[in-house]
Amino acid sequence: GAVVSQHPSWVICKSGTSVKIECRSLDFQATTMFWYRQFPKQSLMLMATSNEGSKATYEQGVEKDKFLINHASLTLSTLTVTSAHPEDSSFYICSARDRTAAYNSPLHFGNGTRLTVT
Amino acid sequence: EDKVVQSPLSLVVHEGDTVTLNCSYEVTNFRSLLWYKQEKKAPTFLFMLTSSGIEKKSGRLSSILDKKELFSILNITATQTGDSAVYLCGSTGNQFYFGTGTSLTVIP
């Protein structure tokens, strides 16, 4: 089945540094990938939609200069948390849809990246 | 290998029917079992289950967890066309693990 790989699975960084998270579709191509953040009540908040070859679309309230998204190829999107602060500590999750699948077909999720900012 | 498996993969029912969606899991350091309704881009949170045998209910939806047998079910009674969606089961342990989802179609 379709697999989405996220890397790293967990990372600890110091306040003020930047962290890059990768999201790869391993056996399919995705023109669109989504980035989410998990909040304490276990709901997933959509942060942005990553579009291959063009700028990402950010949801309201998400700082695009802080959460840099690059979708350089049909199988890779990256999320960079810049100048991280402790309040950025969270689970970050990506998902992708096979570009050949129907618009309402299931998304494939990565396993998430647990970011801890000290 | 940690995994979450959902069944059936797809389901077509008529309005008013009751449906049961299944989710089994094998997750290291299991913490919780989550159900989401996938709508547009962001899944809508439905339930979080951590204890066996305690049913959680919200309107026509209910869910229960069996930690001994490692599975959960999501029930939807008196289905409506608005219930048509992909229902995701996920589990938290060392990481997040999602199933492939069950695609539910409710026909008027």
Coordinates of N, CA and C in Angstrom, one line a residue:
Chain A
G1 N 0.8 -1.2 0.0 CA 0.0 0.0 0.0 C 0.8 1.3 0.0
A2 N 0.2 2.4 -0.2 CA 0.9 3.6 -0.3 C 1.5 4.0 1.1
V3 N 2.8 4.4 1.0 CA 3.5 4.7 2.3 C 4.0 6.1 2.2
V4 N 3.8 6.8 3.3 CA 4.4 8.2 3.5 C 5.4 8.1 4.7
S5 N 6.6 8.5 4.4 CA 7.6 8.5 5.4 C 8.0 9.8 5.9
Q6 N 8.0 10.0 7.2 CA 8.4 11.3 7.8 C 9.7 11.1 8.5
H7 N 10.6 12.1 8.4 CA 11.9 12.0 9.1 C 12.3 13.4 9.6
P8 N 12.8 13.6 10.8 CA 13.0 12.5 11.8 C 11.7 12.1 12.5
S9 N 11.7 11.1 13.2 CA 10.5 10.7 14.0 C 10.4 11.5 15.3
W10 N 11.6 11.9 15.8 CA 11.6 12.8 16.9 C 12.8 13.7 16.9
V11 N 12.7 14.9 17.4 CA 13.9 15.7 17.4 C 13.8 16.7 18.6
I12 N 15.0 16.9 19.2 CA 15.1 17.9 20.3 C 16.0 19.0 19.8
C13 N 15.6 20.2 20.0 CA 16.5 21.3 19.5 C 16.4 22.4 20.6
K14 N 17.4 23.3 20.5 CA 17.5 24.4 21.4 C 16.6 25.6 20.9
S15 N 16.2 26.4 21.7 CA 15.4 27.5 21.4 C 16.2 28.5 20.5
G16 N 15.6 28.9 19.4 CA 16.3 29.8 18.5 C 16.9 29.1 17.3
T17 N 17.0 27.8 17.3 CA 17.5 27.1 16.1 C 16.3 26.7 15.2
S18 N 16.7 26.2 14.0 CA 15.7 25.8 13.0 C 15.7 24.2 12.9
V19 N 14.6 23.7 12.6 CA 14.5 22.3 12.4 C 13.7 22.0 11.1
K20 N 14.3 21.0 10.3 CA 13.6 20.6 9.1 C 13.0 19.3 9.2
I21 N 11.8 19.1 8.8 CA 11.1 17.8 8.8 C 10.8 17.4 7.4
E22 N 11.1 16.2 7.0 CA 10.8 15.7 5.7 C 9.6 14.8 5.6
C23 N 8.9 14.9 4.5 CA 7.7 14.1 4.3 C 7.9 13.5 2.8
R24 N 8.0 12.2 2.8 CA 8.2 11.6 1.5 C 7.1 10.5 1.2
S25 N 6.6 10.6 -0.1 CA 5.8 9.5 -0.5 C 6.7 8.5 -1.2
L26 N 6.6 7.3 -0.7 CA 7.6 6.3 -1.1 C 7.2 5.5 -2.4
D27 N 6.0 5.3 -2.6 CA 5.6 4.5 -3.8 C 4.5 5.1 -4.6
F28 N 4.4 6.4 -4.5 CA 3.4 7.2 -5.3 C 3.9 8.6 -5.4
Q29 N 3.3 9.3 -6.4 CA 3.6 10.7 -6.5 C 2.5 11.6 -6.0
A30 N 2.8 12.7 -5.4 CA 1.8 13.5 -4.8 C 2.0 15.0 -5.2
T31 N 1.1 15.5 -5.9 CA 1.2 16.9 -6.2 C 0.9 17.8 -5.0
T32 N 0.2 17.2 -4.1 CA -0.3 18.0 -2.9 C 0.0 17.2 -1.7
M33 N 0.6 17.8 -0.7 CA 0.8 17.2 0.6 C 0.3 18.2 1.6
F34 N -0.1 17.7 2.8 CA -0.7 18.5 3.8 C 0.2 18.4 5.1
W35 N 0.3 19.5 5.8 CA 1.0 19.5 7.1 C 0.1 19.9 8.2
Y36 N 0.2 19.1 9.3 CA -0.7 19.2 10.4 C 0.1 19.4 11.7
R37 N -0.6 19.9 12.7 CA 0.0 20.0 14.0 C -1.0 19.4 15.0
Q38 N -0.5 18.5 15.9 CA -1.4 17.9 16.8 C -1.4 18.7 18.1
F39 N -2.6 19.1 18.6 CA -2.7 19.9 19.8 C -3.1 19.0 20.9
P40 N -3.0 19.4 22.2 CA -3.1 18.6 23.3 C -4.4 17.8 23.4
K41 N -5.5 18.3 22.8 CA -6.8 17.5 22.8 C -6.9 16.5 21.7
Q42 N -5.7 16.2 21.1 CA -5.6 15.2 20.1 C -6.3 15.6 18.8
S43 N -6.7 16.8 18.6 CA -7.2 17.2 17.3 C -6.1 17.5 16.4
L44 N -6.2 17.3 15.1 CA -5.2 17.6 14.1 C -5.6 19.0 13.5
M45 N -4.7 19.9 13.5 CA -4.9 21.2 12.9 C -4.1 21.3 11.6
L46 N -4.9 21.6 10.5 CA -4.2 21.8 9.3 C -3.4 23.1 9.3
M47 N -2.1 23.0 9.0 CA -1.3 24.2 9.0 C -1.2 24.7 7.6
A48 N -0.9 23.9 6.6 CA -0.7 24.4 5.3 C -0.8 23.2 4.3
T49 N -1.1 23.6 3.0 CA -1.1 22.7 1.9 C 0.1 23.0 1.0
S50 N 0.8 21.9 0.8 CA 2.1 22.0 0.1 C 1.8 21.6 -1.4
N51 N 2.1 22.5 -2.3 CA 1.9 22.2 -3.7 C 3.2 22.1 -4.5
E52 N 3.4 21.0 -5.2 CA 4.6 20.8 -5.9 C 4.8 21.9 -6.9
G53 N 6.0 22.5 -6.9 CA 6.3 23.5 -7.9 C 5.8 24.9 -7.7
S54 N 5.0 25.1 -6.6 CA 4.5 26.4 -6.3 C 4.5 26.7 -4.8
K55 N 4.0 27.8 -4.5 CA 4.0 28.2 -3.1 C 3.0 27.5 -2.3
A56 N 3.3 27.2 -1.0 CA 2.3 26.6 -0.1 C 1.2 27.5 0.2
T57 N 0.1 26.9 0.5 CA -1.1 27.7 1.0 C -1.2 27.5 2.5
Y58 N -1.1 28.6 3.2 CA -1.2 28.5 4.7 C -2.6 28.8 5.2
E59 N -2.9 28.1 6.3 CA -4.2 28.3 6.9 C -4.1 29.6 7.8
Q60 N -5.3 30.1 8.0 CA -5.3 31.4 8.8 C -4.7 31.2 10.2
G61 N -3.8 32.1 10.5 CA -3.2 32.1 11.9 C -1.8 31.3 11.9
V62 N -1.4 30.7 10.8 CA -0.2 30.0 10.7 C 0.9 31.0 10.0
E63 N 2.0 31.2 10.7 CA 3.0 32.2 10.2 C 3.8 31.5 9.1
K64 N 3.7 32.0 7.9 CA 4.4 31.4 6.8 C 5.9 31.6 6.9
D65 N 6.3 32.7 7.6 CA 7.8 32.9 7.7 C 8.4 32.1 8.8
K66 N 7.6 31.5 9.6 CA 8.1 30.7 10.7 C 8.1 29.2 10.3
F67 N 7.1 28.9 9.6 CA 6.9 27.5 9.1 C 7.1 27.4 7.6
L68 N 8.3 27.2 7.2 CA 8.7 27.3 5.8 C 8.4 25.9 5.1
I69 N 7.7 25.9 4.1 CA 7.3 24.7 3.4 C 7.9 24.7 2.0
N70 N 8.5 23.6 1.6 CA 9.1 23.5 0.3 C 8.6 22.2 -0.3
H71 N 8.1 22.2 -1.5 CA 7.6 20.9 -2.1 C 8.4 20.8 -3.4
A72 N 9.6 20.4 -3.3 CA 10.5 20.4 -4.5 C 10.3 19.4 -5.5
S73 N 9.7 18.3 -5.1 CA 9.4 17.2 -6.1 C 8.1 16.6 -5.8
L74 N 7.7 15.6 -6.7 CA 6.4 15.0 -6.5 C 6.4 13.9 -5.4
T75 N 7.6 13.8 -4.8 CA 7.6 12.8 -3.7 C 8.2 13.4 -2.4
L76 N 8.5 14.7 -2.3 CA 9.1 15.2 -1.1 C 8.6 16.6 -0.8
S77 N 8.1 16.8 0.4 CA 7.8 18.1 1.0 C 8.6 18.3 2.3
T78 N 9.0 19.5 2.5 CA 9.7 19.7 3.8 C 9.1 20.8 4.6
L79 N 9.1 20.7 5.9 CA 8.6 21.8 6.8 C 9.7 22.2 7.6
T80 N 10.1 23.4 7.6 CA 11.2 23.9 8.4 C 10.6 24.9 9.5
V81 N 10.8 24.5 10.7 CA 10.4 25.4 11.8 C 11.6 26.3 12.1
T82 N 11.4 27.6 11.8 CA 12.5 28.5 12.0 C 12.5 29.2 13.4
S83 N 13.6 29.5 13.9 CA 13.7 30.1 15.2 C 12.7 29.5 16.2
A84 N 12.9 28.2 16.4 CA 12.0 27.5 17.2 C 11.9 28.0 18.7
H85 N 10.8 28.0 19.3 CA 10.5 28.3 20.6 C 9.8 27.1 21.3
P86 N 9.9 27.1 22.7 CA 9.3 26.0 23.4 C 7.8 25.8 23.0
E87 N 7.1 26.8 22.7 CA 5.7 26.7 22.4 C 5.5 26.0 21.0
D88 N 6.5 25.8 20.3 CA 6.5 25.1 19.0 C 6.6 23.6 19.2
S89 N 6.9 23.2 20.4 CA 6.9 21.8 20.7 C 5.6 21.1 20.5
S90 N 5.6 20.1 19.7 CA 4.3 19.5 19.3 C 4.6 18.3 18.4
F91 N 3.6 17.6 18.0 CA 3.6 16.6 17.0 C 3.3 17.2 15.6
Y92 N 4.2 17.0 14.6 CA 3.9 17.5 13.3 C 3.7 16.3 12.4
I93 N 2.6 16.3 11.6 CA 2.3 15.2 10.8 C 2.0 15.6 9.4
C94 N 2.4 14.8 8.4 CA 2.1 15.2 7.0 C 1.2 14.1 6.4
S95 N 0.5 14.5 5.4 CA -0.3 13.5 4.6 C -0.2 13.8 3.2
A96 N -0.5 12.8 2.3 CA -0.4 13.0 0.9 C -1.5 12.2 0.2
R97 N -1.8 12.6 -1.0 CA -2.8 11.8 -1.8 C -2.1 11.5 -3.1
D98 N -2.2 10.3 -3.5 CA -1.7 9.8 -4.8 C -2.3 10.7 -5.9
R99 N -1.5 11.3 -6.7 CA -1.9 12.2 -7.8 C -2.8 11.5 -8.8
T100 N -2.8 10.2 -8.8 CA -3.6 9.5 -9.8 C -5.0 9.0 -9.2
A101 N -5.1 9.3 -7.9 CA -6.3 8.8 -7.2 C -7.4 9.9 -7.2
A102 N -8.7 9.5 -6.9 CA -9.8 10.4 -6.9 C -9.6 11.5 -5.9
Y103 N -10.3 12.6 -6.1 CA -10.1 13.8 -5.2 C -10.5 13.4 -3.7
N104 N -11.5 12.5 -3.6 CA -12.0 12.2 -2.3 C -11.4 10.8 -1.8
S105 N -10.4 10.4 -2.4 CA -9.8 9.1 -1.9 C -9.0 9.4 -0.6
P106 N -8.8 8.3 0.2 CA -8.1 8.5 1.5 C -6.7 9.2 1.4
L107 N -6.4 10.0 2.3 CA -5.1 10.5 2.4 C -4.2 9.5 3.1
H108 N -2.9 9.5 2.8 CA -1.9 8.6 3.4 C -1.1 9.5 4.4
F109 N -1.0 9.0 5.6 CA -0.4 9.8 6.6 C 1.0 9.3 7.0
G110 N 1.9 10.2 7.3 CA 3.2 9.9 7.9 C 3.0 9.5 9.4
N111 N 4.0 9.1 10.0 CA 3.9 8.7 11.4 C 4.2 9.8 12.4
G112 N 4.4 11.0 11.8 CA 4.6 12.1 12.7 C 6.0 12.4 13.1
T113 N 6.3 13.6 13.5 CA 7.6 14.0 14.1 C 7.3 14.7 15.4
R114 N 7.9 14.2 16.5 CA 7.7 14.8 17.8 C 8.8 15.8 17.9
L115 N 8.5 17.1 18.0 CA 9.5 18.2 18.2 C 9.4 18.7 19.6
T116 N 10.6 18.7 20.2 CA 10.7 19.3 21.6 C 11.7 20.4 21.5
V117 N 11.3 21.6 21.9 CA 12.2 22.7 21.9 C 12.6 23.1 23.3
T118 N 13.8 23.1 23.6 CA 14.3 23.3 25.0 C 14.8 24.7 25.2
Chain B
E1 N 6.1 -5.3 13.8 CA 5.9 -4.0 13.1 C 4.6 -3.4 13.6
D2 N 4.7 -2.1 14.0 CA 3.5 -1.4 14.5 C 2.6 -1.1 13.3
K3 N 1.3 -1.3 13.5 CA 0.4 -1.1 12.4 C -1.1 -0.9 13.0
V4 N -1.9 -0.3 12.1 CA -3.3 -0.1 12.4 C -4.0 -0.6 11.1
V5 N -5.0 -1.4 11.3 CA -5.7 -2.0 10.2 C -7.2 -1.8 10.3
Q6 N -7.7 -1.2 9.3 CA -9.2 -0.9 9.3 C -9.9 -1.8 8.3
S7 N -11.2 -2.1 8.7 CA -12.0 -2.8 7.8 C -13.5 -2.4 8.0
P8 N -14.3 -2.5 7.0 CA -13.9 -2.8 5.6 C -13.2 -1.6 5.0
L9 N -12.7 -1.7 3.8 CA -12.1 -0.6 3.1 C -13.1 0.4 2.6
S10 N -14.2 -0.2 2.2 CA -15.3 0.7 1.8 C -16.7 0.1 2.1
L11 N -17.7 0.9 2.1 CA -19.0 0.4 2.6 C -20.0 1.4 1.9
V12 N -21.1 0.8 1.4 CA -22.2 1.5 0.8 C -23.4 1.1 1.5
V13 N -24.2 2.0 2.1 CA -25.4 1.7 2.9 C -26.5 2.7 2.5
H14 N -27.7 2.4 2.9 CA -28.8 3.3 2.7 C -29.1 4.1 3.9
E15 N -29.6 5.3 3.7 CA -30.0 6.2 4.8 C -30.8 5.4 5.8
G16 N -30.5 5.6 7.1 CA -31.2 4.9 8.2 C -30.5 3.6 8.6
D17 N -29.6 3.1 7.8 CA -28.9 1.9 8.3 C -28.0 2.2 9.4
T18 N -27.6 1.1 10.1 CA -26.5 1.2 11.1 C -25.3 0.6 10.6
V19 N -24.1 1.2 10.8 CA -22.9 0.7 10.3 C -21.9 0.5 11.5
T20 N -21.0 -0.4 11.3 CA -19.9 -0.7 12.3 C -18.6 -0.7 11.6
L21 N -17.7 0.1 12.0 CA -16.4 0.2 11.4 C -15.4 -0.4 12.3
N22 N -14.5 -1.1 11.8 CA -13.5 -1.9 12.7 C -12.1 -1.3 12.5
C23 N -11.4 -1.4 13.7 CA -10.0 -1.0 13.7 C -9.2 -1.9 14.6
S24 N -8.2 -2.5 14.1 CA -7.3 -3.3 15.0 C -5.9 -2.7 15.0
Y25 N -5.2 -2.9 16.1 CA -3.9 -2.2 16.2 C -2.9 -3.1 16.8
E26 N -1.7 -2.8 16.5 CA -0.5 -3.4 17.2 C 0.5 -2.3 17.3
V27 N 0.5 -1.7 18.4 CA 1.3 -0.5 18.6 C 2.2 -0.6 19.9
T28 N 3.5 -0.3 19.7 CA 4.4 -0.3 20.9 C 4.1 0.8 21.8
N29 N 4.0 0.6 23.1 CA 3.8 1.6 24.1 C 2.5 2.4 23.8
F30 N 1.4 1.6 23.5 CA 0.1 2.2 23.2 C -0.3 3.2 24.2
R31 N -0.8 4.3 23.7 CA -1.4 5.3 24.6 C -2.8 5.6 24.4
S32 N -3.2 5.7 23.1 CA -4.6 6.0 22.8 C -5.0 5.6 21.4
L33 N -6.3 5.4 21.3 CA -6.9 5.1 20.0 C -7.8 6.2 19.6
L34 N -7.7 6.7 18.3 CA -8.4 7.9 17.9 C -9.2 7.6 16.7
W35 N -10.4 8.2 16.6 CA -11.2 8.1 15.4 C -11.4 9.5 14.8
Y36 N -11.2 9.6 13.5 CA -11.4 10.8 12.8 C -12.3 10.6 11.6
K37 N -13.0 11.7 11.3 CA -13.8 11.7 10.0 C -13.0 12.6 9.1
Q38 N -12.6 12.0 8.0 CA -11.8 12.8 7.0 C -12.7 13.7 6.2
E39 N -12.6 14.9 6.3 CA -13.4 15.9 5.5 C -12.4 16.9 4.9
K40 N -12.6 17.1 3.6 CA -11.7 18.0 2.9 C -10.2 17.7 3.3
K41 N -9.5 18.6 3.9 CA -8.1 18.4 4.1 C -7.8 17.9 5.6
A42 N -8.5 18.5 6.5 CA -8.2 18.2 7.9 C -9.2 17.2 8.5
P43 N -8.7 16.1 9.0 CA -9.6 15.2 9.7 C -10.3 15.8 10.9
T44 N -11.6 15.5 11.0 CA -12.3 16.0 12.2 C -12.3 15.0 13.3
F45 N -11.8 15.4 14.4 CA -11.7 14.5 15.6 C -13.0 14.0 16.1
L46 N -13.2 12.7 16.3 CA -14.4 12.2 16.8 C -14.2 11.7 18.2
F47 N -13.3 10.7 18.4 CA -13.2 10.1 19.8 C -11.7 9.8 20.1
M48 N -11.4 9.9 21.3 CA -10.1 9.4 21.8 C -10.5 8.4 22.9
L49 N -9.9 7.2 22.8 CA -10.2 6.1 23.7 C -8.9 5.6 24.3
T50 N -8.9 5.5 25.6 CA -7.7 5.0 26.3 C -8.0 3.9 27.2
S51 N -9.3 3.7 27.6 CA -9.7 2.6 28.6 C -10.6 1.6 27.9
S52 N -10.4 0.3 28.2 CA -11.2 -0.7 27.7 C -12.6 -0.7 28.2
G53 N -13.5 -1.0 27.3 CA -14.9 -1.3 27.8 C -15.8 -0.1 28.0
I54 N -15.2 1.1 27.9 CA -16.0 2.3 28.2 C -16.4 2.9 26.9
E55 N -17.7 2.9 26.7 CA -18.2 3.4 25.4 C -18.3 5.0 25.4
K56 N -17.8 5.5 24.3 CA -17.9 7.0 24.2 C -19.0 7.2 23.1
K57 N -19.8 8.2 23.4 CA -20.9 8.5 22.5 C -21.0 10.0 22.2
S58 N -21.4 10.2 21.0 CA -21.7 11.6 20.5 C -22.7 11.5 19.5
G59 N -24.0 11.8 19.9 CA -25.1 11.8 19.0 C -25.3 10.4 18.5
R60 N -25.2 10.2 17.2 CA -25.5 8.9 16.6 C -24.2 8.1 16.5
L61 N -23.1 8.7 16.9 CA -21.8 8.0 16.8 C -21.4 7.4 18.2
S62 N -20.8 6.3 18.2 CA -20.3 5.7 19.5 C -19.1 4.9 19.1
S63 N -18.3 4.7 20.1 CA -17.0 3.9 19.9 C -16.6 3.3 21.2
I64 N -15.9 2.2 21.1 CA -15.5 1.4 22.2 C -14.1 0.8 21.9
L65 N -13.4 0.6 23.0 CA -12.0 0.0 22.8 C -11.9 -1.3 23.6
D66 N -11.2 -2.2 23.0 CA -10.9 -3.5 23.7 C -9.4 -3.7 23.7
K67 N -8.8 -3.3 24.8 CA -7.3 -3.4 24.9 C -6.7 -4.8 25.0
K68 N -7.6 -5.7 25.3 CA -7.1 -7.1 25.4 C -7.0 -7.7 24.0
E69 N -8.1 -7.4 23.2 CA -8.1 -8.0 21.9 C -7.5 -7.0 20.8
L70 N -7.1 -5.8 21.3 CA -6.4 -4.8 20.5 C -7.3 -4.4 19.3
F71 N -8.5 -4.0 19.6 CA -9.4 -3.4 18.5 C -10.4 -2.4 19.1
S72 N -10.9 -1.7 18.1 CA -11.9 -0.7 18.4 C -13.0 -0.7 17.3
I73 N -14.2 -0.3 17.7 CA -15.2 -0.2 16.7 C -15.9 1.2 16.8
L74 N -16.3 1.6 15.6 CA -17.0 2.9 15.5 C -18.4 2.6 15.0
N75 N -19.4 2.9 15.7 CA -20.8 2.6 15.3 C -21.5 4.0 14.9
I76 N -22.2 3.9 13.8 CA -23.0 5.0 13.4 C -24.4 4.5 13.2
T77 N -25.4 5.0 13.9 CA -26.8 4.6 13.8 C -27.5 5.6 13.0
A78 N -28.6 5.1 12.4 CA -29.5 6.0 11.6 C -28.7 6.9 10.6
T79 N -27.9 6.3 9.8 CA -27.0 7.0 9.0 C -27.7 8.0 8.1
Q80 N -27.0 9.1 7.8 CA -27.5 10.2 6.9 C -26.5 10.4 5.8
T81 N -26.9 11.0 4.7 CA -26.0 11.2 3.6 C -24.8 12.1 4.0
G82 N -24.9 12.9 5.0 CA -23.8 13.7 5.5 C -22.8 12.9 6.2
D83 N -23.1 11.7 6.5 CA -22.1 10.8 7.2 C -21.1 10.2 6.1
S84 N -21.4 10.4 4.9 CA -20.5 9.9 3.8 C -19.1 10.6 4.0
A85 N -18.1 9.8 4.1 CA -16.8 10.3 4.3 C -15.8 9.1 4.5
V86 N -14.6 9.4 4.6 CA -13.6 8.4 5.0 C -13.4 8.5 6.5
Y87 N -13.5 7.4 7.2 CA -13.3 7.4 8.7 C -11.9 6.8 9.0
L88 N -11.1 7.6 9.7 CA -9.8 7.1 10.0 C -9.6 6.7 11.4
C89 N -8.9 5.6 11.6 CA -8.6 5.2 12.9 C -7.1 5.4 13.1
G90 N -6.7 5.9 14.2 CA -5.2 6.1 14.5 C -4.9 5.7 15.9
S91 N -3.7 5.5 16.1 CA -3.2 5.1 17.4 C -1.9 5.8 17.8
T92 N -1.8 6.2 19.0 CA -0.6 6.9 19.4 C 0.2 5.9 20.3
G93 N 1.4 5.8 20.1 CA 2.4 5.0 20.9 C 3.6 5.8 20.9
N94 N 4.7 5.2 20.4 CA 5.9 6.0 20.2 C 5.7 7.0 19.0
Q95 N 4.8 6.7 18.1 CA 4.5 7.6 17.0 C 3.0 7.5 16.8
F96 N 2.6 8.2 15.7 CA 1.2 8.2 15.3 C 1.1 7.1 14.2
Y97 N 0.1 6.3 14.3 CA -0.1 5.3 13.3 C -1.6 5.4 12.8
F98 N -1.8 5.5 11.5 CA -3.1 5.6 11.0 C -3.4 4.4 10.1
G99 N -4.7 4.0 10.1 CA -5.1 3.0 9.2 C -5.3 3.6 7.9
T100 N -5.7 2.8 6.9 CA -6.0 3.3 5.5 C -7.3 4.0 5.4
G101 N -8.2 3.8 6.4 CA -9.5 4.4 6.4 C -10.6 3.5 5.8
T102 N -11.8 3.8 6.2 CA -13.0 3.1 5.7 C -13.8 4.2 5.0
S103 N -14.0 4.0 3.7 CA -14.8 4.9 2.9 C -16.3 4.6 3.0
L104 N -17.0 5.4 3.6 CA -18.5 5.2 3.8 C -19.3 6.0 2.9
T105 N -20.2 5.4 2.1 CA -21.1 6.1 1.3 C -22.5 5.8 1.7
V106 N -23.3 6.8 2.0 CA -24.7 6.7 2.4 C -25.6 7.2 1.3
I107 N -26.4 6.2 0.8 CA -27.2 6.5 -0.3 C -28.6 7.0 0.2
P108 N -29.2 8.0 -0.4 CA -30.5 8.5 0.1 C -31.6 7.4 -0.1

